[in-house]
Amino acid sequence: MPKWLWITLIGVALLLPGALYWCSMWISDPVTTADTRTAFRRLAAVRLDAAVGSRGVDITATTPSDASWRRVVRNWGDPGYFIGVVLPGPRTYMYCLQDLGARVEARIGDQPVDLETAYVPYGYSSDCQPAGLLFRAPPGSVVRIHVTVARLPSHAADLVVEPYWAGETKDRLVGTALDDDLREITTALGVAGIGAILIAAFLFSRRTHPPAG
């Protein structure tokens, strides 16, 4: 078998896994690492001390509706949205609304939004349960939330609104990371396969059109 044909077959073999992988990705349209940033993006955050007193504080949160969010919901389901109190900074410790004497109301336009108690979301720790409140709203909804608290925790804290992830979230994130690794591997194989095919084409052209002289 000619050398150029062997190299062509090797190039095709290297290209095939990538072609199959990218075809499956195109069909399934899975969650990417960039999408996970959308999945965990806070919709609103204010200092909790603004909610102390009879007047309380008003928060406006617009639920996401972009293509990244639609992909997350299609693959992971609609998580709903969580209202809670956390230490400032990265996702760490969470206080419980009920321990702060919190009163919360939410509306979309003139319609009240149902609120239900919720346990600690993925990525947080807490010493109490339930931790906060959960509501659901269509994509692109403008939700107006009014919160009053009777007392503050011992440390400064933020009142936040964010997607509510629990349950299988860790497994989903691991799966997304594995997809990223596989994408890098198949891309590298594809580049090597294209290189092999180009070399084979060069050898074939020299075989069919040998240099003059």
JSON list of C-alpha atoms in Angstrom, two decimals:
[
{"chain": "A", "resi": 1, "resn": "MET", "atom": "CA", "xyz": [0.00, 0.00, 0.00]},
{"chain": "A", "resi": 2, "resn": "PRO", "atom": "CA", "xyz": [1.43, 3.43, -0.93]},
{"chain": "A", "resi": 3, "resn": "LYS", "atom": "CA", "xyz": [2.76, 5.57, 1.88]},
{"chain": "A", "resi": 4, "resn": "TRP", "atom": "CA", "xyz": [0.40, 8.42, 1.06]},
{"chain": "A", "resi": 5, "resn": "LEU", "atom": "CA", "xyz": [-2.59, 6.08, 1.43]},
{"chain": "A", "resi": 6, "resn": "TRP", "atom": "CA", "xyz": [-1.43, 4.86, 4.84]},
{"chain": "A", "resi": 7, "resn": "ILE", "atom": "CA", "xyz": [-1.07, 8.45, 6.02]},
{"chain": "A", "resi": 8, "resn": "THR", "atom": "CA", "xyz": [-4.52, 9.30, 4.63]},
{"chain": "A", "resi": 9, "resn": "LEU", "atom": "CA", "xyz": [-6.08, 6.43, 6.55]},
{"chain": "A", "resi": 10, "resn": "ILE", "atom": "CA", "xyz": [-4.34, 7.55, 9.73]},
{"chain": "A", "resi": 11, "resn": "GLY", "atom": "CA", "xyz": [-5.61, 11.11, 9.17]},
{"chain": "A", "resi": 12, "resn": "VAL", "atom": "CA", "xyz": [-9.18, 9.90, 8.67]},
{"chain": "A", "resi": 13, "resn": "ALA", "atom": "CA", "xyz": [-8.91, 7.74, 11.81]},
{"chain": "A", "resi": 14, "resn": "LEU", "atom": "CA", "xyz": [-7.81, 10.78, 13.79]},
{"chain": "A", "resi": 15, "resn": "LEU", "atom": "CA", "xyz": [-10.57, 12.95, 12.34]},
{"chain": "A", "resi": 16, "resn": "LEU", "atom": "CA", "xyz": [-13.39, 10.46, 12.93]},
{"chain": "A", "resi": 17, "resn": "PRO", "atom": "CA", "xyz": [-13.67, 10.73, 16.75]},
{"chain": "A", "resi": 18, "resn": "GLY", "atom": "CA", "xyz": [-13.81, 14.51, 16.52]},
{"chain": "A", "resi": 19, "resn": "ALA", "atom": "CA", "xyz": [-16.41, 14.42, 13.76]},
{"chain": "A", "resi": 20, "resn": "LEU", "atom": "CA", "xyz": [-18.61, 12.06, 15.77]},
{"chain": "A", "resi": 21, "resn": "TYR", "atom": "CA", "xyz": [-18.13, 14.11, 18.95]},
{"chain": "A", "resi": 22, "resn": "TRP", "atom": "CA", "xyz": [-18.96, 17.46, 17.33]},
{"chain": "A", "resi": 23, "resn": "CYS", "atom": "CA", "xyz": [-21.94, 15.95, 15.56]},
{"chain": "A", "resi": 24, "resn": "SER", "atom": "CA", "xyz": [-23.30, 14.69, 18.88]},
{"chain": "A", "resi": 25, "resn": "MET", "atom": "CA", "xyz": [-22.64, 18.07, 20.49]},
{"chain": "A", "resi": 26, "resn": "TRP", "atom": "CA", "xyz": [-24.49, 19.83, 17.70]},
{"chain": "A", "resi": 27, "resn": "ILE", "atom": "CA", "xyz": [-27.48, 17.53, 18.18]},
{"chain": "A", "resi": 28, "resn": "SER", "atom": "CA", "xyz": [-27.58, 17.56, 22.00]},
{"chain": "A", "resi": 29, "resn": "ASP", "atom": "CA", "xyz": [-26.41, 21.18, 22.53]},
{"chain": "A", "resi": 30, "resn": "PRO", "atom": "CA", "xyz": [-25.08, 20.51, 26.07]},
{"chain": "A", "resi": 31, "resn": "VAL", "atom": "CA", "xyz": [-24.25, 22.98, 28.82]},
{"chain": "A", "resi": 32, "resn": "THR", "atom": "CA", "xyz": [-20.77, 24.49, 28.49]},
{"chain": "A", "resi": 33, "resn": "THR", "atom": "CA", "xyz": [-18.46, 25.97, 31.10]},
{"chain": "A", "resi": 34, "resn": "ALA", "atom": "CA", "xyz": [-19.46, 29.45, 29.90]},
{"chain": "A", "resi": 35, "resn": "ASP", "atom": "CA", "xyz": [-23.11, 28.49, 30.46]},
{"chain": "A", "resi": 36, "resn": "THR", "atom": "CA", "xyz": [-22.40, 27.51, 34.07]},
{"chain": "A", "resi": 37, "resn": "ARG", "atom": "CA", "xyz": [-21.37, 31.10, 34.77]},
{"chain": "A", "resi": 38, "resn": "THR", "atom": "CA", "xyz": [-24.82, 32.15, 33.59]},
{"chain": "A", "resi": 39, "resn": "ALA", "atom": "CA", "xyz": [-26.41, 29.39, 35.67]},
{"chain": "A", "resi": 40, "resn": "PHE", "atom": "CA", "xyz": [-24.88, 30.72, 38.91]},
{"chain": "A", "resi": 41, "resn": "ARG", "atom": "CA", "xyz": [-25.04, 34.45, 38.19]},
{"chain": "A", "resi": 42, "resn": "ARG", "atom": "CA", "xyz": [-26.74, 36.50, 40.89]},
{"chain": "A", "resi": 43, "resn": "LEU", "atom": "CA", "xyz": [-29.72, 38.50, 39.76]},
{"chain": "A", "resi": 44, "resn": "ALA", "atom": "CA", "xyz": [-29.53, 41.06, 42.55]},
{"chain": "A", "resi": 45, "resn": "ALA", "atom": "CA", "xyz": [-27.67, 41.81, 45.78]},
{"chain": "A", "resi": 46, "resn": "VAL", "atom": "CA", "xyz": [-28.02, 44.56, 48.43]},
{"chain": "A", "resi": 47, "resn": "ARG", "atom": "CA", "xyz": [-26.60, 45.09, 51.90]},
{"chain": "A", "resi": 48, "resn": "LEU", "atom": "CA", "xyz": [-28.86, 43.43, 54.44]},
{"chain": "A", "resi": 49, "resn": "ASP", "atom": "CA", "xyz": [-28.77, 46.42, 56.80]},
{"chain": "A", "resi": 50, "resn": "ALA", "atom": "CA", "xyz": [-30.81, 48.36, 54.22]},
{"chain": "A", "resi": 51, "resn": "ALA", "atom": "CA", "xyz": [-33.74, 46.05, 55.01]},
{"chain": "A", "resi": 52, "resn": "VAL", "atom": "CA", "xyz": [-33.84, 46.83, 58.74]},
{"chain": "A", "resi": 53, "resn": "GLY", "atom": "CA", "xyz": [-36.80, 48.88, 59.95]},
{"chain": "A", "resi": 54, "resn": "SER", "atom": "CA", "xyz": [-40.39, 49.32, 58.92]},
{"chain": "A", "resi": 55, "resn": "ARG", "atom": "CA", "xyz": [-39.61, 50.63, 55.43]},
{"chain": "A", "resi": 56, "resn": "GLY", "atom": "CA", "xyz": [-37.40, 47.69, 54.44]},
{"chain": "A", "resi": 57, "resn": "VAL", "atom": "CA", "xyz": [-35.72, 47.53, 51.05]},
{"chain": "A", "resi": 58, "resn": "ASP", "atom": "CA", "xyz": [-36.95, 46.99, 47.50]},
{"chain": "A", "resi": 59, "resn": "ILE", "atom": "CA", "xyz": [-35.03, 44.70, 45.13]},
{"chain": "A", "resi": 60, "resn": "THR", "atom": "CA", "xyz": [-35.62, 44.33, 41.39]},
{"chain": "A", "resi": 61, "resn": "ALA", "atom": "CA", "xyz": [-34.47, 41.10, 39.73]},
{"chain": "A", "resi": 62, "resn": "THR", "atom": "CA", "xyz": [-34.87, 40.28, 36.04]},
{"chain": "A", "resi": 63, "resn": "THR", "atom": "CA", "xyz": [-34.87, 36.55, 35.35]},
{"chain": "A", "resi": 64, "resn": "PRO", "atom": "CA", "xyz": [-32.44, 35.47, 32.57]},
{"chain": "A", "resi": 65, "resn": "SER", "atom": "CA", "xyz": [-33.71, 34.65, 29.08]},
{"chain": "A", "resi": 66, "resn": "ASP", "atom": "CA", "xyz": [-30.64, 34.51, 26.81]},
{"chain": "A", "resi": 67, "resn": "ALA", "atom": "CA", "xyz": [-29.53, 31.51, 24.73]},
{"chain": "A", "resi": 68, "resn": "SER", "atom": "CA", "xyz": [-27.08, 30.38, 27.40]},
{"chain": "A", "resi": 69, "resn": "TRP", "atom": "CA", "xyz": [-29.80, 30.28, 30.05]},
{"chain": "A", "resi": 70, "resn": "ARG", "atom": "CA", "xyz": [-32.22, 28.48, 27.73]},
{"chain": "A", "resi": 71, "resn": "ARG", "atom": "CA", "xyz": [-29.56, 25.82, 27.14]},
{"chain": "A", "resi": 72, "resn": "VAL", "atom": "CA", "xyz": [-29.06, 25.40, 30.90]},
{"chain": "A", "resi": 73, "resn": "VAL", "atom": "CA", "xyz": [-32.80, 25.03, 31.55]},
{"chain": "A", "resi": 74, "resn": "ARG", "atom": "CA", "xyz": [-33.22, 22.60, 28.63]},
{"chain": "A", "resi": 75, "resn": "ASN", "atom": "CA", "xyz": [-30.48, 20.33, 30.00]},
{"chain": "A", "resi": 76, "resn": "TRP", "atom": "CA", "xyz": [-30.76, 20.83, 33.77]},
{"chain": "A", "resi": 77, "resn": "GLY", "atom": "CA", "xyz": [-34.36, 21.93, 34.25]},
{"chain": "A", "resi": 78, "resn": "ASP", "atom": "CA", "xyz": [-35.76, 25.18, 35.63]},
{"chain": "A", "resi": 79, "resn": "PRO", "atom": "CA", "xyz": [-34.21, 25.75, 39.08]},
{"chain": "A", "resi": 80, "resn": "GLY", "atom": "CA", "xyz": [-36.42, 28.58, 40.27]},
{"chain": "A", "resi": 81, "resn": "TYR", "atom": "CA", "xyz": [-34.91, 31.54, 42.14]},
{"chain": "A", "resi": 82, "resn": "PHE", "atom": "CA", "xyz": [-33.70, 31.83, 45.70]},
{"chain": "A", "resi": 83, "resn": "ILE", "atom": "CA", "xyz": [-33.94, 34.76, 48.11]},
{"chain": "A", "resi": 84, "resn": "GLY", "atom": "CA", "xyz": [-31.45, 34.49, 50.94]},
{"chain": "A", "resi": 85, "resn": "VAL", "atom": "CA", "xyz": [-28.83, 36.15, 53.15]},
{"chain": "A", "resi": 86, "resn": "VAL", "atom": "CA", "xyz": [-25.14, 35.39, 52.66]},
{"chain": "A", "resi": 87, "resn": "LEU", "atom": "CA", "xyz": [-21.74, 36.60, 53.76]},
{"chain": "A", "resi": 88, "resn": "PRO", "atom": "CA", "xyz": [-20.28, 39.04, 51.19]},
{"chain": "A", "resi": 89, "resn": "GLY", "atom": "CA", "xyz": [-17.95, 37.66, 48.52]},
{"chain": "A", "resi": 90, "resn": "PRO", "atom": "CA", "xyz": [-17.81, 34.19, 46.97]},
{"chain": "A", "resi": 91, "resn": "ARG", "atom": "CA", "xyz": [-20.45, 31.55, 47.69]},
{"chain": "A", "resi": 92, "resn": "THR", "atom": "CA", "xyz": [-19.78, 30.52, 51.31]},
{"chain": "A", "resi": 93, "resn": "TYR", "atom": "CA", "xyz": [-21.95, 30.81, 54.41]},
{"chain": "A", "resi": 94, "resn": "MET", "atom": "CA", "xyz": [-25.68, 31.48, 54.46]},
{"chain": "A", "resi": 95, "resn": "TYR", "atom": "CA", "xyz": [-27.90, 32.82, 57.25]},
{"chain": "A", "resi": 96, "resn": "CYS", "atom": "CA", "xyz": [-31.54, 31.78, 57.57]},
{"chain": "A", "resi": 97, "resn": "LEU", "atom": "CA", "xyz": [-34.22, 34.36, 56.83]},
{"chain": "A", "resi": 98, "resn": "GLN", "atom": "CA", "xyz": [-36.49, 33.05, 59.58]},
{"chain": "A", "resi": 99, "resn": "ASP", "atom": "CA", "xyz": [-33.80, 33.71, 62.21]},
{"chain": "A", "resi": 100, "resn": "LEU", "atom": "CA", "xyz": [-33.66, 37.35, 61.15]},
{"chain": "A", "resi": 101, "resn": "GLY", "atom": "CA", "xyz": [-37.40, 37.93, 61.49]},
{"chain": "A", "resi": 102, "resn": "ALA", "atom": "CA", "xyz": [-37.65, 38.53, 57.74]},
{"chain": "A", "resi": 103, "resn": "ARG", "atom": "CA", "xyz": [-40.83, 39.43, 55.88]},
{"chain": "A", "resi": 104, "resn": "VAL", "atom": "CA", "xyz": [-40.71, 39.05, 52.11]},
{"chain": "A", "resi": 105, "resn": "GLU", "atom": "CA", "xyz": [-43.16, 39.90, 49.34]},
{"chain": "A", "resi": 106, "resn": "ALA", "atom": "CA", "xyz": [-42.63, 39.47, 45.59]},
{"chain": "A", "resi": 107, "resn": "ARG", "atom": "CA", "xyz": [-44.63, 40.68, 42.60]},
{"chain": "A", "resi": 108, "resn": "ILE", "atom": "CA", "xyz": [-44.49, 40.60, 38.83]},
{"chain": "A", "resi": 109, "resn": "GLY", "atom": "CA", "xyz": [-46.36, 43.68, 37.75]},
{"chain": "A", "resi": 110, "resn": "ASP", "atom": "CA", "xyz": [-49.53, 43.72, 39.84]},
{"chain": "A", "resi": 111, "resn": "GLN", "atom": "CA", "xyz": [-49.52, 39.96, 40.43]},
{"chain": "A", "resi": 112, "resn": "PRO", "atom": "CA", "xyz": [-48.15, 38.48, 43.66]},
{"chain": "A", "resi": 113, "resn": "VAL", "atom": "CA", "xyz": [-45.54, 35.75, 43.30]},
{"chain": "A", "resi": 114, "resn": "ASP", "atom": "CA", "xyz": [-45.84, 32.61, 45.41]},
{"chain": "A", "resi": 115, "resn": "LEU", "atom": "CA", "xyz": [-42.93, 32.06, 47.82]},
{"chain": "A", "resi": 116, "resn": "GLU", "atom": "CA", "xyz": [-42.00, 28.75, 49.40]},
{"chain": "A", "resi": 117, "resn": "THR", "atom": "CA", "xyz": [-39.34, 27.79, 51.91]},
{"chain": "A", "resi": 118, "resn": "ALA", "atom": "CA", "xyz": [-36.14, 26.32, 50.51]},
{"chain": "A", "resi": 119, "resn": "TYR", "atom": "CA", "xyz": [-33.09, 24.55, 51.89]},
{"chain": "A", "resi": 120, "resn": "VAL", "atom": "CA", "xyz": [-29.49, 25.67, 51.45]},
{"chain": "A", "resi": 121, "resn": "PRO", "atom": "CA", "xyz": [-28.54, 25.86, 47.75]},
{"chain": "A", "resi": 122, "resn": "TYR", "atom": "CA", "xyz": [-25.56, 24.08, 46.27]},
{"chain": "A", "resi": 123, "resn": "GLY", "atom": "CA", "xyz": [-22.23, 25.72, 47.14]},
{"chain": "A", "resi": 124, "resn": "TYR", "atom": "CA", "xyz": [-23.28, 27.18, 50.50]},
{"chain": "A", "resi": 125, "resn": "SER", "atom": "CA", "xyz": [-23.07, 26.01, 54.08]},
{"chain": "A", "resi": 126, "resn": "SER", "atom": "CA", "xyz": [-25.43, 26.92, 56.91]},
{"chain": "A", "resi": 127, "resn": "ASP", "atom": "CA", "xyz": [-26.19, 26.06, 60.52]},
{"chain": "A", "resi": 128, "resn": "CYS", "atom": "CA", "xyz": [-29.96, 26.27, 60.09]},
{"chain": "A", "resi": 129, "resn": "GLN", "atom": "CA", "xyz": [-32.83, 25.12, 57.88]},
{"chain": "A", "resi": 130, "resn": "PRO", "atom": "CA", "xyz": [-34.78, 26.19, 55.89]},
{"chain": "A", "resi": 131, "resn": "ALA", "atom": "CA", "xyz": [-32.40, 28.83, 54.62]},
{"chain": "A", "resi": 132, "resn": "GLY", "atom": "CA", "xyz": [-34.52, 31.11, 52.47]},
{"chain": "A", "resi": 133, "resn": "LEU", "atom": "CA", "xyz": [-37.38, 31.43, 50.02]},
{"chain": "A", "resi": 134, "resn": "LEU", "atom": "CA", "xyz": [-37.90, 30.09, 46.53]},
{"chain": "A", "resi": 135, "resn": "PHE", "atom": "CA", "xyz": [-40.01, 31.53, 43.73]},
{"chain": "A", "resi": 136, "resn": "ARG", "atom": "CA", "xyz": [-40.56, 30.72, 40.08]},
{"chain": "A", "resi": 137, "resn": "ALA", "atom": "CA", "xyz": [-40.96, 33.17, 37.22]},
{"chain": "A", "resi": 138, "resn": "PRO", "atom": "CA", "xyz": [-40.93, 33.01, 33.40]},
{"chain": "A", "resi": 139, "resn": "PRO", "atom": "CA", "xyz": [-37.72, 33.98, 31.57]},
{"chain": "A", "resi": 140, "resn": "GLY", "atom": "CA", "xyz": [-37.28, 37.72, 31.19]},
{"chain": "A", "resi": 141, "resn": "SER", "atom": "CA", "xyz": [-39.65, 38.56, 34.06]},
{"chain": "A", "resi": 142, "resn": "VAL", "atom": "CA", "xyz": [-39.05, 41.66, 36.15]},
{"chain": "A", "resi": 143, "resn": "VAL", "atom": "CA", "xyz": [-39.66, 40.61, 39.76]},
{"chain": "A", "resi": 144, "resn": "ARG", "atom": "CA", "xyz": [-39.98, 43.28, 42.44]},
{"chain": "A", "resi": 145, "resn": "ILE", "atom": "CA", "xyz": [-39.18, 42.03, 45.92]},
{"chain": "A", "resi": 146, "resn": "HIS", "atom": "CA", "xyz": [-39.76, 43.86, 49.20]},
{"chain": "A", "resi": 147, "resn": "VAL", "atom": "CA", "xyz": [-37.87, 42.67, 52.28]},
{"chain": "A", "resi": 148, "resn": "THR", "atom": "CA", "xyz": [-37.84, 43.79, 55.89]},
{"chain": "A", "resi": 149, "resn": "VAL", "atom": "CA", "xyz": [-35.78, 42.19, 58.67]},
{"chain": "A", "resi": 150, "resn": "ALA", "atom": "CA", "xyz": [-36.17, 42.64, 62.41]},
{"chain": "A", "resi": 151, "resn": "ARG", "atom": "CA", "xyz": [-32.53, 41.98, 63.31]},
{"chain": "A", "resi": 152, "resn": "LEU", "atom": "CA", "xyz": [-29.11, 41.60, 61.75]},
{"chain": "A", "resi": 153, "resn": "PRO", "atom": "CA", "xyz": [-26.60, 38.74, 62.06]},
{"chain": "A", "resi": 154, "resn": "SER", "atom": "CA", "xyz": [-23.33, 39.22, 63.91]},
{"chain": "A", "resi": 155, "resn": "HIS", "atom": "CA", "xyz": [-21.42, 39.82, 60.65]},
{"chain": "A", "resi": 156, "resn": "ALA", "atom": "CA", "xyz": [-22.15, 42.04, 57.66]},
{"chain": "A", "resi": 157, "resn": "ALA", "atom": "CA", "xyz": [-24.30, 40.21, 55.13]},
{"chain": "A", "resi": 158, "resn": "ASP", "atom": "CA", "xyz": [-25.91, 40.62, 51.74]},
{"chain": "A", "resi": 159, "resn": "LEU", "atom": "CA", "xyz": [-29.47, 39.95, 50.69]},
{"chain": "A", "resi": 160, "resn": "VAL", "atom": "CA", "xyz": [-29.28, 38.10, 47.35]},
{"chain": "A", "resi": 161, "resn": "VAL", "atom": "CA", "xyz": [-31.50, 36.76, 44.59]},
{"chain": "A", "resi": 162, "resn": "GLU", "atom": "CA", "xyz": [-30.01, 34.00, 42.43]},
{"chain": "A", "resi": 163, "resn": "PRO", "atom": "CA", "xyz": [-30.90, 30.75, 40.64]},
{"chain": "A", "resi": 164, "resn": "TYR", "atom": "CA", "xyz": [-31.61, 27.92, 43.05]},
{"chain": "A", "resi": 165, "resn": "TRP", "atom": "CA", "xyz": [-29.45, 24.87, 42.37]},
{"chain": "A", "resi": 166, "resn": "ALA", "atom": "CA", "xyz": [-29.43, 21.78, 44.55]},
{"chain": "A", "resi": 167, "resn": "GLY", "atom": "CA", "xyz": [-29.60, 18.01, 44.17]},
{"chain": "A", "resi": 168, "resn": "GLU", "atom": "CA", "xyz": [-27.51, 16.76, 41.24]},
{"chain": "A", "resi": 169, "resn": "THR", "atom": "CA", "xyz": [-25.69, 20.04, 40.61]},
{"chain": "A", "resi": 170, "resn": "LYS", "atom": "CA", "xyz": [-22.23, 18.71, 41.50]},
{"chain": "A", "resi": 171, "resn": "ASP", "atom": "CA", "xyz": [-22.60, 15.76, 39.11]},
{"chain": "A", "resi": 172, "resn": "ARG", "atom": "CA", "xyz": [-23.74, 18.11, 36.35]},
{"chain": "A", "resi": 173, "resn": "LEU", "atom": "CA", "xyz": [-20.74, 20.39, 36.83]},
{"chain": "A", "resi": 174, "resn": "VAL", "atom": "CA", "xyz": [-18.39, 17.40, 36.75]},
{"chain": "A", "resi": 175, "resn": "GLY", "atom": "CA", "xyz": [-20.03, 16.23, 33.53]},
{"chain": "A", "resi": 176, "resn": "THR", "atom": "CA", "xyz": [-19.56, 19.65, 31.97]},
{"chain": "A", "resi": 177, "resn": "ALA", "atom": "CA", "xyz": [-15.87, 19.66, 32.95]},
{"chain": "A", "resi": 178, "resn": "LEU", "atom": "CA", "xyz": [-15.44, 16.20, 31.39]},
{"chain": "A", "resi": 179, "resn": "ASP", "atom": "CA", "xyz": [-17.09, 17.45, 28.21]},
{"chain": "A", "resi": 180, "resn": "ASP", "atom": "CA", "xyz": [-14.57, 20.30, 28.11]},
{"chain": "A", "resi": 181, "resn": "ASP", "atom": "CA", "xyz": [-11.67, 17.83, 28.44]},
{"chain": "A", "resi": 182, "resn": "LEU", "atom": "CA", "xyz": [-13.11, 15.61, 25.72]},
{"chain": "A", "resi": 183, "resn": "ARG", "atom": "CA", "xyz": [-13.60, 18.63, 23.48]},
{"chain": "A", "resi": 184, "resn": "GLU", "atom": "CA", "xyz": [-9.93, 19.55, 23.82]},
{"chain": "A", "resi": 185, "resn": "ILE", "atom": "CA", "xyz": [-8.80, 15.98, 23.10]},
{"chain": "A", "resi": 186, "resn": "THR", "atom": "CA", "xyz": [-10.99, 15.55, 20.01]},
{"chain": "A", "resi": 187, "resn": "THR", "atom": "CA", "xyz": [-9.96, 18.98, 18.72]},
{"chain": "A", "resi": 188, "resn": "ALA", "atom": "CA", "xyz": [-6.28, 18.05, 19.05]},
{"chain": "A", "resi": 189, "resn": "LEU", "atom": "CA", "xyz": [-6.93, 14.75, 17.26]},
{"chain": "A", "resi": 190, "resn": "GLY", "atom": "CA", "xyz": [-8.78, 16.58, 14.52]},
{"chain": "A", "resi": 191, "resn": "VAL", "atom": "CA", "xyz": [-5.91, 19.02, 13.99]},
{"chain": "A", "resi": 192, "resn": "ALA", "atom": "CA", "xyz": [-3.48, 16.09, 13.80]},
{"chain": "A", "resi": 193, "resn": "GLY", "atom": "CA", "xyz": [-5.79, 14.32, 11.36]},
{"chain": "A", "resi": 194, "resn": "ILE", "atom": "CA", "xyz": [-5.99, 17.34, 9.06]},
{"chain": "A", "resi": 195, "resn": "GLY", "atom": "CA", "xyz": [-2.21, 17.63, 9.19]},
{"chain": "A", "resi": 196, "resn": "ALA", "atom": "CA", "xyz": [-1.81, 13.97, 8.22]},
{"chain": "A", "resi": 197, "resn": "ILE", "atom": "CA", "xyz": [-4.22, 14.33, 5.30]},
{"chain": "A", "resi": 198, "resn": "LEU", "atom": "CA", "xyz": [-2.35, 17.41, 4.03]},
{"chain": "A", "resi": 199, "resn": "ILE", "atom": "CA", "xyz": [0.93, 15.49, 4.17]},
{"chain": "A", "resi": 200, "resn": "ALA", "atom": "CA", "xyz": [-0.70, 12.59, 2.30]},
{"chain": "A", "resi": 201, "resn": "ALA", "atom": "CA", "xyz": [-2.01, 14.98, -0.35]},
{"chain": "A", "resi": 202, "resn": "PHE", "atom": "CA", "xyz": [1.48, 16.43, -0.78]},
{"chain": "A", "resi": 203, "resn": "LEU", "atom": "CA", "xyz": [3.00, 12.97, -1.17]},
{"chain": "A", "resi": 204, "resn": "PHE", "atom": "CA", "xyz": [0.30, 11.97, -3.63]},
{"chain": "A", "resi": 205, "resn": "SER", "atom": "CA", "xyz": [0.84, 15.10, -5.71]},
{"chain": "A", "resi": 206, "resn": "ARG", "atom": "CA", "xyz": [4.58, 14.37, -5.89]},
{"chain": "A", "resi": 207, "resn": "ARG", "atom": "CA", "xyz": [3.80, 10.79, -6.93]},
{"chain": "A", "resi": 208, "resn": "THR", "atom": "CA", "xyz": [1.48, 11.83, -9.74]},
{"chain": "A", "resi": 209, "resn": "HIS", "atom": "CA", "xyz": [3.53, 14.88, -10.76]},
{"chain": "A", "resi": 210, "resn": "PRO", "atom": "CA", "xyz": [7.19, 14.08, -10.11]},
{"chain": "A", "resi": 211, "resn": "PRO", "atom": "CA", "xyz": [9.62, 17.01, -10.18]},
{"chain": "A", "resi": 212, "resn": "ALA", "atom": "CA", "xyz": [11.02, 17.78, -13.61]},
{"chain": "A", "resi": 213, "resn": "GLY", "atom": "CA", "xyz": [14.61, 16.70, -14.31]}
]
